[in-house]
mmCIF file of C-alpha atoms in Angstrom:
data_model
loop_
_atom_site.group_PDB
_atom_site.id
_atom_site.type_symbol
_atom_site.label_atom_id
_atom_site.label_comp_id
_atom_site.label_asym_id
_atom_site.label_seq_id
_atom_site.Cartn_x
_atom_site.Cartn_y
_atom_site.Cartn_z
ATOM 1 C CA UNK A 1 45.566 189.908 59.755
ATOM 2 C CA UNK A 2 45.594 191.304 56.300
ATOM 3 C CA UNK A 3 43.089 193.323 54.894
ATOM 4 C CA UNK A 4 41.152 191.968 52.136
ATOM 5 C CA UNK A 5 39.955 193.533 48.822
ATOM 6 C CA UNK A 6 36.660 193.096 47.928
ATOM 7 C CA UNK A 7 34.872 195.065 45.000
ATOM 8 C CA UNK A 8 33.364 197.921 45.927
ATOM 9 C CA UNK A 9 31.876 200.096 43.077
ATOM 10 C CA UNK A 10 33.677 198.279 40.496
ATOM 11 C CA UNK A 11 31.618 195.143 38.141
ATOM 12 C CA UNK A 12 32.623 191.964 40.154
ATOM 13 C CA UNK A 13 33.237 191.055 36.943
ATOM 14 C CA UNK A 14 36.580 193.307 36.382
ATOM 15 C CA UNK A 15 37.967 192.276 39.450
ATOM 16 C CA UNK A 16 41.815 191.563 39.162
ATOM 17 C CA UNK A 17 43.817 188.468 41.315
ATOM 18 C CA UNK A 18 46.392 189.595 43.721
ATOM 19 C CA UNK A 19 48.936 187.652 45.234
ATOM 20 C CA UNK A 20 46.745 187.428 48.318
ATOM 21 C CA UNK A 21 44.319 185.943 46.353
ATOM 22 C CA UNK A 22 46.462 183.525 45.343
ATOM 23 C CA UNK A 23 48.034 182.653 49.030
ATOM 24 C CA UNK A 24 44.281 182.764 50.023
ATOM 25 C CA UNK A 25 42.814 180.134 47.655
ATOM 26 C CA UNK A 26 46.289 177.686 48.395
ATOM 27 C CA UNK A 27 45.459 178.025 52.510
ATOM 28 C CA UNK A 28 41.885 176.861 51.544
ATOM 29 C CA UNK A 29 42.991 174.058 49.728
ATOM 30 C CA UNK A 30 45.193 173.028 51.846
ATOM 31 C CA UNK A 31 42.576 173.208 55.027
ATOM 32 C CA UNK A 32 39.969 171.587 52.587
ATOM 33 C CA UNK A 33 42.541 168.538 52.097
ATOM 34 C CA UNK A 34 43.389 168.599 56.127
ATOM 35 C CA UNK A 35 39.887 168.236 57.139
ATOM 36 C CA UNK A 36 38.888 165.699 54.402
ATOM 37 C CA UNK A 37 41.542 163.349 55.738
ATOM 38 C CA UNK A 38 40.666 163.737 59.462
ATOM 39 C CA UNK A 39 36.754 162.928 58.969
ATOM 40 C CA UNK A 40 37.749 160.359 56.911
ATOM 41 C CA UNK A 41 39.593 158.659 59.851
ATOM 42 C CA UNK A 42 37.150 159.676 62.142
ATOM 43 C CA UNK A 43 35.005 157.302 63.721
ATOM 44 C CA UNK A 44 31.029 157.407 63.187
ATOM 45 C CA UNK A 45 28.247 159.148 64.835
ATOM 46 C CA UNK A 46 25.680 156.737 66.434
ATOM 47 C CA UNK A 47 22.647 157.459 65.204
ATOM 48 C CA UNK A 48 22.148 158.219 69.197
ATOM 49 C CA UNK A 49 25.029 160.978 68.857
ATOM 50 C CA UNK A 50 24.140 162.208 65.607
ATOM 51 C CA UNK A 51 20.033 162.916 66.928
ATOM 52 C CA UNK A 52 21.977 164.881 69.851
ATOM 53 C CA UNK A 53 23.784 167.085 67.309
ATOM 54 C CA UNK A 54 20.749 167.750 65.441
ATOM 55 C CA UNK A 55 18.628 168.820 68.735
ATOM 56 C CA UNK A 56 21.616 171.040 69.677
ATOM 57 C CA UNK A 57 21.890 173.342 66.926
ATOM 58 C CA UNK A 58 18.243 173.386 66.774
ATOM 59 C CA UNK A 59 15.715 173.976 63.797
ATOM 60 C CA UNK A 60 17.085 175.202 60.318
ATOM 61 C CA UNK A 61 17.079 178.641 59.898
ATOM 62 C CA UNK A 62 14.148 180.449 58.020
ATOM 63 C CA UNK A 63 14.534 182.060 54.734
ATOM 64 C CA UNK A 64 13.615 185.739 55.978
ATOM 65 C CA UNK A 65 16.903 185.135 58.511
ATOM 66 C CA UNK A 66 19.127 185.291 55.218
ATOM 67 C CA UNK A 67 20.426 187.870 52.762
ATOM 68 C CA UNK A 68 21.606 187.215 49.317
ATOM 69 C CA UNK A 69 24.704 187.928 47.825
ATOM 70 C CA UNK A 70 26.736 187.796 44.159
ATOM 71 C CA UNK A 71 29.620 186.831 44.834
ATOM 72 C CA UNK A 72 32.975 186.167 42.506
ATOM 73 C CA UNK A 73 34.434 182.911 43.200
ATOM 74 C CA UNK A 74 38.595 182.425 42.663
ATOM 75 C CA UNK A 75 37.651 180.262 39.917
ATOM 76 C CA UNK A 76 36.255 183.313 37.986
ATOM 77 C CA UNK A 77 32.866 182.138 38.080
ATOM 78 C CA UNK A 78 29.910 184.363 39.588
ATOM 79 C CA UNK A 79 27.448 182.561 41.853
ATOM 80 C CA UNK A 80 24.780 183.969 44.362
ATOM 81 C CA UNK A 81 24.953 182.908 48.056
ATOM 82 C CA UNK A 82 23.179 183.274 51.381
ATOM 83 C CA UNK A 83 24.258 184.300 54.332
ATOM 84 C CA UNK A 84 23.028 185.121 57.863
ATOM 85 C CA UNK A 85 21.906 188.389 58.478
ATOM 86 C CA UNK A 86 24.123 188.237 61.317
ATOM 87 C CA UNK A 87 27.231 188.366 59.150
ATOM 88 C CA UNK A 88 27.785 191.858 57.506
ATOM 89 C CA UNK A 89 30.349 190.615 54.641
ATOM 90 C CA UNK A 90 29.849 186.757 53.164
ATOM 91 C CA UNK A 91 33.454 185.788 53.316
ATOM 92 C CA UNK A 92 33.771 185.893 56.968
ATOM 93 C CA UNK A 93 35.082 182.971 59.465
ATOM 94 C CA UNK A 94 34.099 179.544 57.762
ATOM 95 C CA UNK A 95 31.876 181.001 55.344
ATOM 96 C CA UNK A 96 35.254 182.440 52.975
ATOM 97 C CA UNK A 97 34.325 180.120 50.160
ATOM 98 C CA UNK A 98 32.420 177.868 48.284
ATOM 99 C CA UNK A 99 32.115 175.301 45.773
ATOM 100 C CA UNK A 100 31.994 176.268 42.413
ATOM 101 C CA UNK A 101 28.726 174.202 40.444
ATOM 102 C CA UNK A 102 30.083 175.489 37.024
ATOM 103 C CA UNK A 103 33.667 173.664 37.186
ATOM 104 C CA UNK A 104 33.736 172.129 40.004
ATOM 105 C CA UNK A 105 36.529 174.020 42.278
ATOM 106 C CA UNK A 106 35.985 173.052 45.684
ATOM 107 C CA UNK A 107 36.720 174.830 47.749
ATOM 108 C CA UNK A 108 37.344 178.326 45.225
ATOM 109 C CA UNK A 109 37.597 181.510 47.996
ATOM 110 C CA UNK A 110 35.414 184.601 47.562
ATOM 111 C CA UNK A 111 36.992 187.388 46.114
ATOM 112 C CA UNK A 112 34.740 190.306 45.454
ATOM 113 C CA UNK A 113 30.926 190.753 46.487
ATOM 114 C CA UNK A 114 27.209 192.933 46.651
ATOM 115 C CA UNK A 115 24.538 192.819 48.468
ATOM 116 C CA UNK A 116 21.719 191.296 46.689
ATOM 117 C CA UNK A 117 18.593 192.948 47.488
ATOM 118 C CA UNK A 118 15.448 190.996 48.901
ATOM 119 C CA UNK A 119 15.250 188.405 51.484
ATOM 120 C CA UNK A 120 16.242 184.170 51.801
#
């Protein structure tokens, strides 16, 4: 797998798109537009199924099990996210990305990050 550039010393907000970037924001999109189309032909949950779910994964996490990041979105944007202490980077496995509430992109990958100090 390729290594990925994150910021590390330098302002998120100098950070500089690389091709990767690029390829990495186009796979998102693309998996983004693949799994919109297969829930939307999925069946539903029964209410039955979906209270199963729900007892499986358990009770939502609490704040203290979270650390805060800044993060720079592909969009450009900066936004501040939370993450599981468990993961030591937040743009790891299913968590590469977000949704941008200043315009909109959805998914936009993370490109550059710091820790935020200071719990949930």
């Amino acid at each position: 797998m390729e290594s990925r550039r994150v910021a590390q010393g330098v302002p998120l907000e100098e950070y500089q798109l690389t091709r990767a970037d690029h390829r990495r924001q186009e796979e998102a999109v693309a998996i983004m537009e693949w799994v919109r189309r297969q829930v939307a032909n999925a069946p539903r949950w029964s209410d039955e199924k979906f209270r199963a779910m729900q007892e499986l994964l358990g009770p939502p996490s609490r704040p203290s099990e979270f650390v805060r990041w800044r993060v720079r979105l592909y969009c450009g944007h900066m936004h501040e996210v939370r993450r599981s202490r468990s993961q030591e980077r937040p743009d790891g496995g299913i968590t590469d990305h977000e949704r941008c509430t200043e315009c909109g992109l959805d998914p936009s990958v993370i490109l550059a990050f710091e820790p935020l100090f200071g719990g949930g």
